CSV table of C-alpha atoms in Angstrom, one decimal:
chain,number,residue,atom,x,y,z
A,1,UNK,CA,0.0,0.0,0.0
A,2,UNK,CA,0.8,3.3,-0.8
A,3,UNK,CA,-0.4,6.6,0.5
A,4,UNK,CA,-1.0,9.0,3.3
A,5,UNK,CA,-3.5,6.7,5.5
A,6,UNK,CA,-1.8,3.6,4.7
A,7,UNK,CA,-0.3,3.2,7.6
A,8,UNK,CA,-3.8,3.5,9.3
A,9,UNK,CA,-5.2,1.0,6.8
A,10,UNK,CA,-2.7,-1.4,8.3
A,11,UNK,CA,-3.5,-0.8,12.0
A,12,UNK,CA,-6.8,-1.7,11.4
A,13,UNK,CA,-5.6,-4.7,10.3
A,14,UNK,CA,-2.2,-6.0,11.6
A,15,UNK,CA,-0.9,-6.5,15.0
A,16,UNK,CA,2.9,-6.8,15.7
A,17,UNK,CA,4.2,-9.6,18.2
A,18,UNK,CA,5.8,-5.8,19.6
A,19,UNK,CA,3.9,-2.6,19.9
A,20,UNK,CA,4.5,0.6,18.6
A,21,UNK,CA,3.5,3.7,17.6
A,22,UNK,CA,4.1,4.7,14.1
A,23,UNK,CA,6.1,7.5,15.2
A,24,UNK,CA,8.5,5.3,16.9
A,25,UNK,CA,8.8,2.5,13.9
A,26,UNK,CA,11.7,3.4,11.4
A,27,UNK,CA,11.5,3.3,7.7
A,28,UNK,CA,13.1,0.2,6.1
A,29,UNK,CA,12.2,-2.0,8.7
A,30,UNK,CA,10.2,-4.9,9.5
A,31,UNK,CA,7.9,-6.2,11.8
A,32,UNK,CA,6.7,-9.4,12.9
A,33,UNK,CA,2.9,-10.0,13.5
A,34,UNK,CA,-0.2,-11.2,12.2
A,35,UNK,CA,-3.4,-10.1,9.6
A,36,UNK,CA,-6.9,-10.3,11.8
A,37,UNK,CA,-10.3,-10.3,11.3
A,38,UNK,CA,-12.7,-9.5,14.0
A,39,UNK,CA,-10.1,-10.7,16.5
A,40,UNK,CA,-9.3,-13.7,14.4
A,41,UNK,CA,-5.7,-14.8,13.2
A,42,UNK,CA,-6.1,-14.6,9.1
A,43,UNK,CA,-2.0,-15.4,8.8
A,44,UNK,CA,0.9,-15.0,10.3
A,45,UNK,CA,3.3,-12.1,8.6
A,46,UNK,CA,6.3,-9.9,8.0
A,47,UNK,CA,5.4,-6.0,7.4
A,48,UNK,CA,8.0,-4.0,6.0
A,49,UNK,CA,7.9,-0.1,6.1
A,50,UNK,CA,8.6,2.9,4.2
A,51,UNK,CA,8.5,6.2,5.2
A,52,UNK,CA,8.1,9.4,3.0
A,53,UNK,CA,9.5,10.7,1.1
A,54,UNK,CA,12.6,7.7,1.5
A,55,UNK,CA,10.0,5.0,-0.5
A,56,UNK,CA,9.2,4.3,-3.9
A,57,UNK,CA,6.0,6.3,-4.3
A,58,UNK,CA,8.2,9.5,-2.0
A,59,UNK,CA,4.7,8.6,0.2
A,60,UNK,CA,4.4,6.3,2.7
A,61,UNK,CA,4.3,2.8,1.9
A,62,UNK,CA,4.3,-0.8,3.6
A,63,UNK,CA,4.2,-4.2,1.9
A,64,UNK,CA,2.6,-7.1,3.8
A,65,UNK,CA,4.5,-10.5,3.8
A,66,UNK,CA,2.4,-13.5,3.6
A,67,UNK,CA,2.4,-17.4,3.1
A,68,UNK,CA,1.9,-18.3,0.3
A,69,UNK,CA,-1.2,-19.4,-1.8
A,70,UNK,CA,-4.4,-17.5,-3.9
A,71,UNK,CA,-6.6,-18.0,-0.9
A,72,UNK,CA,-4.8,-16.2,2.1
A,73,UNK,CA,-3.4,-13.3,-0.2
A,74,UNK,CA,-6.9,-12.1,-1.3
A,75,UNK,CA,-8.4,-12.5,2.0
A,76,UNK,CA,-5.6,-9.9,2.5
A,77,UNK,CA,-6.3,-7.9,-0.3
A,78,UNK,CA,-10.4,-7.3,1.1
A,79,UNK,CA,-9.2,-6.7,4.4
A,80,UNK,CA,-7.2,-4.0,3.1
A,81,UNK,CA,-9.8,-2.8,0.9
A,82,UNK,CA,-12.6,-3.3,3.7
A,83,UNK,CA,-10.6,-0.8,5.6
A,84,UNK,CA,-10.1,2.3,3.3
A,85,UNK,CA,-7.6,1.6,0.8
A,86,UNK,CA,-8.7,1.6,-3.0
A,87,UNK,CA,-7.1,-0.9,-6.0
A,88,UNK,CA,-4.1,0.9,-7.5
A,89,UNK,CA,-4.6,1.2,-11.6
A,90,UNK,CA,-1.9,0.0,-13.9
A,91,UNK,CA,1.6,1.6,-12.9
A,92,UNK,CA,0.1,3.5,-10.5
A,93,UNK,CA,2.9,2.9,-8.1
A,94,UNK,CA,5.5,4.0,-10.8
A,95,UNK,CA,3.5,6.9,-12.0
A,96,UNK,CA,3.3,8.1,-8.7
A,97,UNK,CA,7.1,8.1,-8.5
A,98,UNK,CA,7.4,9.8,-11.5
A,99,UNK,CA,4.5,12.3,-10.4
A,100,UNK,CA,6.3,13.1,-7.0
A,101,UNK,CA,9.7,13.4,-9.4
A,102,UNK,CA,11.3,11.1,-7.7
A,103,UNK,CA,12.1,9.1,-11.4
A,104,UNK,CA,11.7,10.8,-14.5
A,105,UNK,CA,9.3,9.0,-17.5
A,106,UNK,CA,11.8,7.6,-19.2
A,107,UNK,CA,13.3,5.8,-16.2
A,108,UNK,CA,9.4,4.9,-15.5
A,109,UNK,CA,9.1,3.4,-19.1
A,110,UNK,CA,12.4,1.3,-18.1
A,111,UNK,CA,10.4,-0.4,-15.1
A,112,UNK,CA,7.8,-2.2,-17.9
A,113,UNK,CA,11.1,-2.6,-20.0
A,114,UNK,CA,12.8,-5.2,-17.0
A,115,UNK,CA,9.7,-7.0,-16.2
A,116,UNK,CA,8.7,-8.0,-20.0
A,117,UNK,CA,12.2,-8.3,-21.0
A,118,UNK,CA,12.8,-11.0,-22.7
A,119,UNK,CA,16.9,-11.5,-22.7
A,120,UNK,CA,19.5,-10.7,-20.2
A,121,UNK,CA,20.5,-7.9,-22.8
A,122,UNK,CA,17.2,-6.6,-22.7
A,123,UNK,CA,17.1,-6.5,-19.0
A,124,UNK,CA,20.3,-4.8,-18.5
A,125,UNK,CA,19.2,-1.9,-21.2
A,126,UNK,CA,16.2,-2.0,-19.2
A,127,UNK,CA,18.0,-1.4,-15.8
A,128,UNK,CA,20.4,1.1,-16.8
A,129,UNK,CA,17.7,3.5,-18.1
A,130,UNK,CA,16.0,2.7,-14.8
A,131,UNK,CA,19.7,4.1,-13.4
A,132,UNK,CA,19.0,7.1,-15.5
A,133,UNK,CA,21.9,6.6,-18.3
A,134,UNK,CA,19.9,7.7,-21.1
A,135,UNK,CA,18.6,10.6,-19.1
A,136,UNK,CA,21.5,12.1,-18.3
A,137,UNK,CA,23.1,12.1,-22.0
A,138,UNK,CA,19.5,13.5,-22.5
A,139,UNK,CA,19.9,16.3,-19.8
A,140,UNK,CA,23.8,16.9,-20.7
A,141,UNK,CA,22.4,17.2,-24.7
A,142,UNK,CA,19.7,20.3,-23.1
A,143,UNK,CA,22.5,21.6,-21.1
A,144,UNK,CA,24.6,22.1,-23.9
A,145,UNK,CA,21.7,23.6,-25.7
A,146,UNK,CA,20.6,26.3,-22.6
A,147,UNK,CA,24.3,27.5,-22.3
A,148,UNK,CA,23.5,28.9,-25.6
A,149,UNK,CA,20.0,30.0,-25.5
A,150,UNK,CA,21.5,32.3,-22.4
A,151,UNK,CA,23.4,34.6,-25.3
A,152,UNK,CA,20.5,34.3,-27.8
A,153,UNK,CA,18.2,35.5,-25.1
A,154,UNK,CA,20.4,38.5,-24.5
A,155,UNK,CA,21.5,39.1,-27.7
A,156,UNK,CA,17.3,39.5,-28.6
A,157,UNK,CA,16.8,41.4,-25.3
A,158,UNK,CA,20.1,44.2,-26.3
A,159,UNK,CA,19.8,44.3,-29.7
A,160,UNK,CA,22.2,47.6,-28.9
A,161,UNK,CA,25.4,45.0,-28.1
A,162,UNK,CA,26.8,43.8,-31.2
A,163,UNK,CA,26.8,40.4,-30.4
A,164,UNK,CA,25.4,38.0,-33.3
A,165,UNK,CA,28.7,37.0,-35.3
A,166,UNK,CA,29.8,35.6,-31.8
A,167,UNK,CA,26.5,34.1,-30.9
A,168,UNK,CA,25.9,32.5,-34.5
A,169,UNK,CA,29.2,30.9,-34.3
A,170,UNK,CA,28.2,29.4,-31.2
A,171,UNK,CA,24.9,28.6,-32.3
A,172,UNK,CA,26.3,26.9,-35.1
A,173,UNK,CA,29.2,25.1,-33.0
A,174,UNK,CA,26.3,23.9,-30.7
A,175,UNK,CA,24.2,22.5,-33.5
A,176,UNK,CA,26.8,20.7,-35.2
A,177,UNK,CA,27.8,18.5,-31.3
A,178,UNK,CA,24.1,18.1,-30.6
A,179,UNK,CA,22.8,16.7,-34.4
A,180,UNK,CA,25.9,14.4,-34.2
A,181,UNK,CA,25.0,13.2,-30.4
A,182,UNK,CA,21.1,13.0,-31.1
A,183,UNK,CA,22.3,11.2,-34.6
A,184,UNK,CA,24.2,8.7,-32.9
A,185,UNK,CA,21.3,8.0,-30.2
A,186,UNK,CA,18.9,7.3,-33.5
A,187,UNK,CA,21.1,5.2,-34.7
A,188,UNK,CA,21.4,2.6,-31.3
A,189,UNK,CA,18.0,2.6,-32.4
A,190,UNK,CA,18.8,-0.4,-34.6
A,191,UNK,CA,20.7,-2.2,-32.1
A,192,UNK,CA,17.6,-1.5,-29.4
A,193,UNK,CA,15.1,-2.8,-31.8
A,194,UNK,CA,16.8,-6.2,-31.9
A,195,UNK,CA,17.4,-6.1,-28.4
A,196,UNK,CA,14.2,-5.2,-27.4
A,197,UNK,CA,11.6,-7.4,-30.1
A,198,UNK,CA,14.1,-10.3,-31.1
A,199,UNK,CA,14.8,-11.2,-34.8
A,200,UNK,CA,11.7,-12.0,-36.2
A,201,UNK,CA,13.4,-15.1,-38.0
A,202,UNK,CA,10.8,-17.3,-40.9
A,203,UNK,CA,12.6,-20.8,-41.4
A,204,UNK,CA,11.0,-22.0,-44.8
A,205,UNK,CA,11.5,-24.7,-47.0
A,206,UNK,CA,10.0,-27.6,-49.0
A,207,UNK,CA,7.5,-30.5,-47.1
A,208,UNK,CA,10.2,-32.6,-45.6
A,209,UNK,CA,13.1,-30.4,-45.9
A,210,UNK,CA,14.2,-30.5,-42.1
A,211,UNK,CA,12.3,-27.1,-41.3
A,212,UNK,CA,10.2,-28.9,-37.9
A,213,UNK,CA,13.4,-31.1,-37.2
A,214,UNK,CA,15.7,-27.6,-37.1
A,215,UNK,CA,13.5,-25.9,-34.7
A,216,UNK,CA,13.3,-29.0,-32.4
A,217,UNK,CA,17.1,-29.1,-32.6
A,218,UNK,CA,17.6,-25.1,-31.3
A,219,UNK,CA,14.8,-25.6,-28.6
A,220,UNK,CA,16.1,-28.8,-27.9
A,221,UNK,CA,12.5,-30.1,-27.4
A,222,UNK,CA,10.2,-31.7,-29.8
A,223,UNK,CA,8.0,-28.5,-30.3
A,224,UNK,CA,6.9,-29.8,-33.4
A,225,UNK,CA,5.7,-32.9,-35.0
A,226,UNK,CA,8.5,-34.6,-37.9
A,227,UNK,CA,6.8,-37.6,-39.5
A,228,UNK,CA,8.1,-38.9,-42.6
A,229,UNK,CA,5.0,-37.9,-44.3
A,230,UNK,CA,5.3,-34.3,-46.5
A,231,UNK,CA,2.9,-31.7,-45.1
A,232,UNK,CA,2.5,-32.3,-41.6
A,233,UNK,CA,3.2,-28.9,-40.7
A,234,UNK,CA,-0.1,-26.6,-41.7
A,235,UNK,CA,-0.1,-24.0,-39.7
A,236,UNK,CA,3.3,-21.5,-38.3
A,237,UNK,CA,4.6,-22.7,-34.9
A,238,UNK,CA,6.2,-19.5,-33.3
A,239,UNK,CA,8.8,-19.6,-30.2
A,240,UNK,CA,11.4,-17.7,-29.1
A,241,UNK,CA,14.8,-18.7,-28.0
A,242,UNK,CA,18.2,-16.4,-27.0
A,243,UNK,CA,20.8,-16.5,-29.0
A,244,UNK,CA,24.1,-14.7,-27.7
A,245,UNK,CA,22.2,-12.9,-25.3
A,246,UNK,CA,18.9,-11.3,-28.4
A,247,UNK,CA,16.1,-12.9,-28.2
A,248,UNK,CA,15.0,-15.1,-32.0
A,249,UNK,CA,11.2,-15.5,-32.5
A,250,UNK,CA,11.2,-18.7,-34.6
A,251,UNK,CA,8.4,-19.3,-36.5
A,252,UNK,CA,8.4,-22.7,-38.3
A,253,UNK,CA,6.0,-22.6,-40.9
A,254,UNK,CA,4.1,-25.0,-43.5
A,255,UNK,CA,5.9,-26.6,-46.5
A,256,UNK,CA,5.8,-24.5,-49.8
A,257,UNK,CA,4.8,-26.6,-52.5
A,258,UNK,CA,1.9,-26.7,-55.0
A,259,UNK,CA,-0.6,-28.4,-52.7
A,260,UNK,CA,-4.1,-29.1,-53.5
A,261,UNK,CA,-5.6,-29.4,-49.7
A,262,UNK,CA,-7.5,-26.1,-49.2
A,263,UNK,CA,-6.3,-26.0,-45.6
A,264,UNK,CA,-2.4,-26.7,-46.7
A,265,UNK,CA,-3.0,-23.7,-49.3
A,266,UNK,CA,-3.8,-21.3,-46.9
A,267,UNK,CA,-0.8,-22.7,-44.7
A,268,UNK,CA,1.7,-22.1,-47.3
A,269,UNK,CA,0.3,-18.3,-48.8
A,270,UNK,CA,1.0,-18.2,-45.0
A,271,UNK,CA,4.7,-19.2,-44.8
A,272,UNK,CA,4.9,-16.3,-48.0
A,273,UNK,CA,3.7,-13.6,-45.9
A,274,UNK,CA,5.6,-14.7,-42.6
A,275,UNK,CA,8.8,-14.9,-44.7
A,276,UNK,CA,8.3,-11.5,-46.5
A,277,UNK,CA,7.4,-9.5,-43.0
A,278,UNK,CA,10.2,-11.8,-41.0
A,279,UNK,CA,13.9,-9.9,-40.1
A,280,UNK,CA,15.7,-12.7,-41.6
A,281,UNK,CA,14.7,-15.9,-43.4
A,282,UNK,CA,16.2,-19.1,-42.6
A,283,UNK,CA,15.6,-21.3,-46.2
A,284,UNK,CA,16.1,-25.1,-45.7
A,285,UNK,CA,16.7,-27.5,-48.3
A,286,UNK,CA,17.4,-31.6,-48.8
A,287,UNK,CA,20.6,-31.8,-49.9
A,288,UNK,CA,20.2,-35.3,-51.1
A,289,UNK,CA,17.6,-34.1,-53.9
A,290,UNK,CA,18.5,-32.1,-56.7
A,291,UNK,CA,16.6,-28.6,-56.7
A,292,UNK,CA,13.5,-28.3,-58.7
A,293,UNK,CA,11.3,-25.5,-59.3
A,294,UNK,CA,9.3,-25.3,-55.5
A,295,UNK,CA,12.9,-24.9,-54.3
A,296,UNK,CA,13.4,-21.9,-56.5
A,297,UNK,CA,10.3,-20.1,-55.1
A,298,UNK,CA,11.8,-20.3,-52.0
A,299,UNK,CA,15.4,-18.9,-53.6
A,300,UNK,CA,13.3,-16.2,-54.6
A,301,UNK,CA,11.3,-15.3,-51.1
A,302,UNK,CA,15.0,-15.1,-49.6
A,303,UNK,CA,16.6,-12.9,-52.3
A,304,UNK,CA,17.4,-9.4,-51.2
A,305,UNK,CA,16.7,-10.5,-47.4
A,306,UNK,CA,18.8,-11.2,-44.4
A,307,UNK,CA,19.0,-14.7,-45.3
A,308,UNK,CA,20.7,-18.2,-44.5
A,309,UNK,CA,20.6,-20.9,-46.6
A,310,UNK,CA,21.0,-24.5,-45.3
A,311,UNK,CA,21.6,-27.9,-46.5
A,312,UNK,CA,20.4,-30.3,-44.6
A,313,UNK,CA,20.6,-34.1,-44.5
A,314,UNK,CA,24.6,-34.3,-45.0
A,315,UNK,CA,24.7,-37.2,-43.7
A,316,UNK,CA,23.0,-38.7,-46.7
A,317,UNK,CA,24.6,-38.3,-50.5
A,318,UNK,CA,24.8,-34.7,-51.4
A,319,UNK,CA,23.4,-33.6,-55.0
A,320,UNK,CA,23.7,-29.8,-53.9
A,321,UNK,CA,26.7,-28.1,-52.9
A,322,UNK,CA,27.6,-24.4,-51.7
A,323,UNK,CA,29.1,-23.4,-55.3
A,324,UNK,CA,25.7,-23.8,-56.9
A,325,UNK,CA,25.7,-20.4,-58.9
A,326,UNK,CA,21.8,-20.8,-57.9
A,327,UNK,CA,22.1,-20.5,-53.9
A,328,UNK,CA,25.1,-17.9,-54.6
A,329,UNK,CA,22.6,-15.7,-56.7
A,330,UNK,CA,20.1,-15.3,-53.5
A,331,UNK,CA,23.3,-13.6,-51.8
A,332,UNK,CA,23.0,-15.1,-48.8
A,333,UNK,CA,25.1,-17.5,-46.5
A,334,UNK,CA,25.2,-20.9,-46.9
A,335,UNK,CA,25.8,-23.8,-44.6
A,336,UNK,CA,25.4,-27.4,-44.3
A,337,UNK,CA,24.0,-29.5,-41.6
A,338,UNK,CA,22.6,-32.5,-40.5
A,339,UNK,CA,19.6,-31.4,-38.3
A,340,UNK,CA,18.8,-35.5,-37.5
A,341,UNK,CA,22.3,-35.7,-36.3
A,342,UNK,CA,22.6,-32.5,-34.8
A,343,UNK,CA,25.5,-31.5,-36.7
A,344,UNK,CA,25.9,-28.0,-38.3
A,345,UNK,CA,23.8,-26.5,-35.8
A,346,UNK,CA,26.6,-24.3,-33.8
A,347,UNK,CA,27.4,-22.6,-37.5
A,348,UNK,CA,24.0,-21.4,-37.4
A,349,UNK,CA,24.2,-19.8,-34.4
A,350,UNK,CA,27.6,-18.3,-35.5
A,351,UNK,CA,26.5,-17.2,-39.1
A,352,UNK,CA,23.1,-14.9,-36.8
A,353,UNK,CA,25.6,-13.1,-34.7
A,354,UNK,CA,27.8,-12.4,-37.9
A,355,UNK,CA,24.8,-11.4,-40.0
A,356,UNK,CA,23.6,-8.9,-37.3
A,357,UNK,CA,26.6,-8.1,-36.2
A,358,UNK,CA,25.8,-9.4,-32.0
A,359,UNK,CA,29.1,-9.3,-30.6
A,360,UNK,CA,29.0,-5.9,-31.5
A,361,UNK,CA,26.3,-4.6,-29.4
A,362,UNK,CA,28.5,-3.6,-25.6
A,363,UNK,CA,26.1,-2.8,-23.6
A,364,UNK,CA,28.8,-1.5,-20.8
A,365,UNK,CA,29.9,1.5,-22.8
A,366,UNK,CA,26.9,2.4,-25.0
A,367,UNK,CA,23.7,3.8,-24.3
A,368,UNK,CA,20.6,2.1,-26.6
A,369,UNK,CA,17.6,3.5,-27.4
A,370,UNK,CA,15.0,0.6,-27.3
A,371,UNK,CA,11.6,2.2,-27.2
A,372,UNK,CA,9.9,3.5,-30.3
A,373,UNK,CA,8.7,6.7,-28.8
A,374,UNK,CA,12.4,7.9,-27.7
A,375,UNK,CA,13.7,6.9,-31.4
A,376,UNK,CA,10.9,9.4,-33.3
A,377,UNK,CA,11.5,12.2,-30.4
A,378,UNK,CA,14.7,12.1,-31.2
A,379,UNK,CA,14.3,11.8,-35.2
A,380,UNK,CA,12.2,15.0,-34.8
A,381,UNK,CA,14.9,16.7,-32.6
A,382,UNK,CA,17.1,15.7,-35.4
A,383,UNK,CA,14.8,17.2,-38.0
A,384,UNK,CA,14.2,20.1,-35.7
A,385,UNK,CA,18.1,21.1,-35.8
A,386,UNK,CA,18.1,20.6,-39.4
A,387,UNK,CA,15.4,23.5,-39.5
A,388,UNK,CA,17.6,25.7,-37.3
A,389,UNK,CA,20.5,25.4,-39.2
A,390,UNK,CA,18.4,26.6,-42.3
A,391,UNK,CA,17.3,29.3,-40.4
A,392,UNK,CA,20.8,30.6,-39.9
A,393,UNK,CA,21.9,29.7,-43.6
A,394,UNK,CA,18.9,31.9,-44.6
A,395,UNK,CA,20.2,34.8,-42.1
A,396,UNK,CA,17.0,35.4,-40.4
A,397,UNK,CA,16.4,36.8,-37.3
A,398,UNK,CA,17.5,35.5,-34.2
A,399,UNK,CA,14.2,35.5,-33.0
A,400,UNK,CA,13.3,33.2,-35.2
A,401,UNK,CA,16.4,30.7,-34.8
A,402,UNK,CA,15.5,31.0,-31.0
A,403,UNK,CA,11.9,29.2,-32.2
A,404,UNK,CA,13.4,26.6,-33.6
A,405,UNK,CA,15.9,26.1,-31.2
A,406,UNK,CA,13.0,25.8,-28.2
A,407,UNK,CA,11.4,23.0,-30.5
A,408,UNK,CA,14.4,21.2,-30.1
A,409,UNK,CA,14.2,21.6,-25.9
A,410,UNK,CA,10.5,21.0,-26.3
A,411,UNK,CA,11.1,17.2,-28.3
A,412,UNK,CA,14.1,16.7,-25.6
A,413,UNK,CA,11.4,17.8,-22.6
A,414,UNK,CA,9.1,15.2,-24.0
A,415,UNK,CA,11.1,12.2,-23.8
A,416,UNK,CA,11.8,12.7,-20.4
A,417,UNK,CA,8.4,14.0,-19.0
A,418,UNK,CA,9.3,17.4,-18.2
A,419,UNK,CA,6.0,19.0,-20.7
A,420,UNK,CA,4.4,15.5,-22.0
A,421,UNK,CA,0.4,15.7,-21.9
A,422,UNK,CA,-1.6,14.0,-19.8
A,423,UNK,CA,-2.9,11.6,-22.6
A,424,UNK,CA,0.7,10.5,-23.0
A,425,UNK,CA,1.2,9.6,-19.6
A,426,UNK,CA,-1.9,7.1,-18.9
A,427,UNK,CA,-1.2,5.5,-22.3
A,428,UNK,CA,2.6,4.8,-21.1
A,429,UNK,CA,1.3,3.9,-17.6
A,430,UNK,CA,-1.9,1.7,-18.8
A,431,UNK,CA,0.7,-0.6,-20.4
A,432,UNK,CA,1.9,-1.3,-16.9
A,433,UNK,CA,0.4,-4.6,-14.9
A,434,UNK,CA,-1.4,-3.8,-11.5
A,435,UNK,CA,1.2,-3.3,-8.3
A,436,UNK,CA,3.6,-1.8,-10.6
């Protein structure tokens, strides 16, 4: 609980094996009691407390300890309620950090980032926004901007001082360090995105080419069914699995041939989209058959694509090899395996963190942008800058540059909270589960 009268809410309800009055308990401690009803033991529990503004919220705050199980926690949960405290909404307990200014909304935004992330990566991006990384270079890139503003301001203000050939080579000096900071933000963007959402990766192939077989062999569970019979796969199995520390969401989808089943049809047009949409595109083939026409469809879905290209079944007699000038035409990487025998399968993994360039990402000394919202604030700062530097190009007033250069604080302001609307705020915060 959270609030001014929480701590009254919980004297209702709790009595400590020692008494005291809330003036004499410390914050971050705990106490030792139990939950009752009507004189009646409900469970026996720890109570920590929390006093403002040294809490999460800045108000006071206490959590309540119990055993385990559904039953005794909301028994709890009405007691509480029975006594005067109300359900929190979605993130409440984060917005009203952020509210009180203890965080600011982009360290908020983190706290959803760690709980749904999906990789260690993605948690440690998540935690060292929640540390306030981000904004900091965000605060440093306003700073940078304000020292200037100071002489623009004056230079408007005493038009009699002769001061714009100075102030227009500082304006300039500060545009040029901020577009190449904000530049290099938007560009972490693409290392965020995979962080953040995975590699949307399409394995697609021929009935029986070793597409269901090469997703049980990365899970290393038999997620889907292999028979020896072409087509057993209809529908797209999706699942994700880390690779080097990003996240892969594997879809395995049906075999693309010309069927005549109405349901294997729709299966396949399937696989086409899946494959078109995916980030790369993992084409399978049977090495031990010579390629025919269904095989070059496939060629064709992974041209101009992030795409690997495996031979499988090495362990029986090859009749395709990596010099075939029609796998080299697709461009892509080629690699042979046996997905039966679990051979090959390590290349794969090696041939993803080439292609994207993994062992690249160091999250120690760089600062990624992995929310959508921070990337286009940024891209309009970006733009924004742009627009000033046309401005002074053009010779207009400084004024006018001034303008310009406030929409560039304003786009700044917005990714950190300091003048986002109210709608803005209880969209980010209604992403956020309850008792967040």
């Amino acid at each position: 609980m959270s609030g001014e009268k929480c701590f009254e809410v919980l004297e209702k309800i709790f009595i400590p094996k020692k008494k005291q009055n809330i003036e004499e308990i410390k914050g971050y401690t705990i106490k030792y009691g139990n939950i009752v009803e009507n004189g009646e033991i409900v469970d026996e529990v720890l109570v920590s407390y929390f006093k403002a503004p040294k809490s999460y919220t800045t108000e006071n705050m206490c959590e309540i300890n119990s055993h385990g199980g559904n039953v005794i926690v909301k028994k709890i949960l009405e007691l509480c309620l029975k006594n005067g405290a109300e359900l929190a909404e979605p993130g409440e307990f984060t917005k009203r950090a952020f509210l009180k200014g203890r965080i600011d909304l982009l360290q908020a935004e983190s706290v959803i980032d760690v709980i749904n992330a999906k990789s260690e990566r993605e948690a440690k991006t998540g935690i060292k926004q929640l540390e306030g990384f981000l904004s900091k270079e965000i605060l440093q890139i306003k700073k940078e901007i304000m020292d200037v503003m100071v002489n623009i301001e004056v230079a408007i203000d005493y038009p009699e001082y002769d001061v714009d050939d100075v102030t227009n080579k500082q304006i300039q000096e500060m545009l040029d360090a901020v577009e190449e900071k904000l530049l290099k933000l938007e560009k972490s963007f693409d290392n965020g995105k995979i962080i953040k959402e995975g590699i949307k990766t399409a394995i697609i192939g021929k009935p029986n080419a070793g597409k269901s077989s090469l997703l049980n062999k990365i899970l290393k569970e038999e997620r889907a069914i292999v028979t020896e019979f072409a087509g057993t796969t209809r529908d797209t199995i999706e699942e994700f699995v880390t690779i080097n520390g990003i996240p892969l969401k594997l879809v395995d989808t049906a075999g693309i041939r010309n069927a005549k089943d109405e349901v294997e049809k729709i299966g396949i047009e399937k696989s086409r989209e899946i494959a078109n949409a995916a980030d790369l595109v993992i084409a399978i083939f049977d090495s031990s058959r010579e390629l025919d026409q269904e095989d070059m469809e496939i060629l064709e879905l992974a041209k101009n694509k992030k795409s690997i290209l495996i031979l499988n079944k090495i362990d029986l007699n090859s009749k395709i090899n990596e010099d075939d000038v029609r796998l080299k035409e697709v461009g892509g990487h080629i690699i042979k395996i046996s997905a039966l025998n679990n051979i090959g399968i390590d290349k794969l993994y090696d041939e993803i963190t080439n292609l994207f360039n993994l062992n690249e990402i160091n999250l120690d000394n760089e600062i990624v942008i992995t929310n959508i919202r921070h990337k286009n604030l940024i891209s309009k700062a970006i733009q924004n800058v742009k627009k000033t530097k046309e401005t002074i190009e053009n010779k207009m007033p400084l004024d006018i540059v001034a303008i310009f250069i406030k929409d560039i604080l304003e786009d700044l302001g917005n990714i950190t909270g300091e003048i986002v609307t109210d709608d803005i705020i209880d969209e980010i915060f209604a992403k956020f589960c309850l008792g967040k």
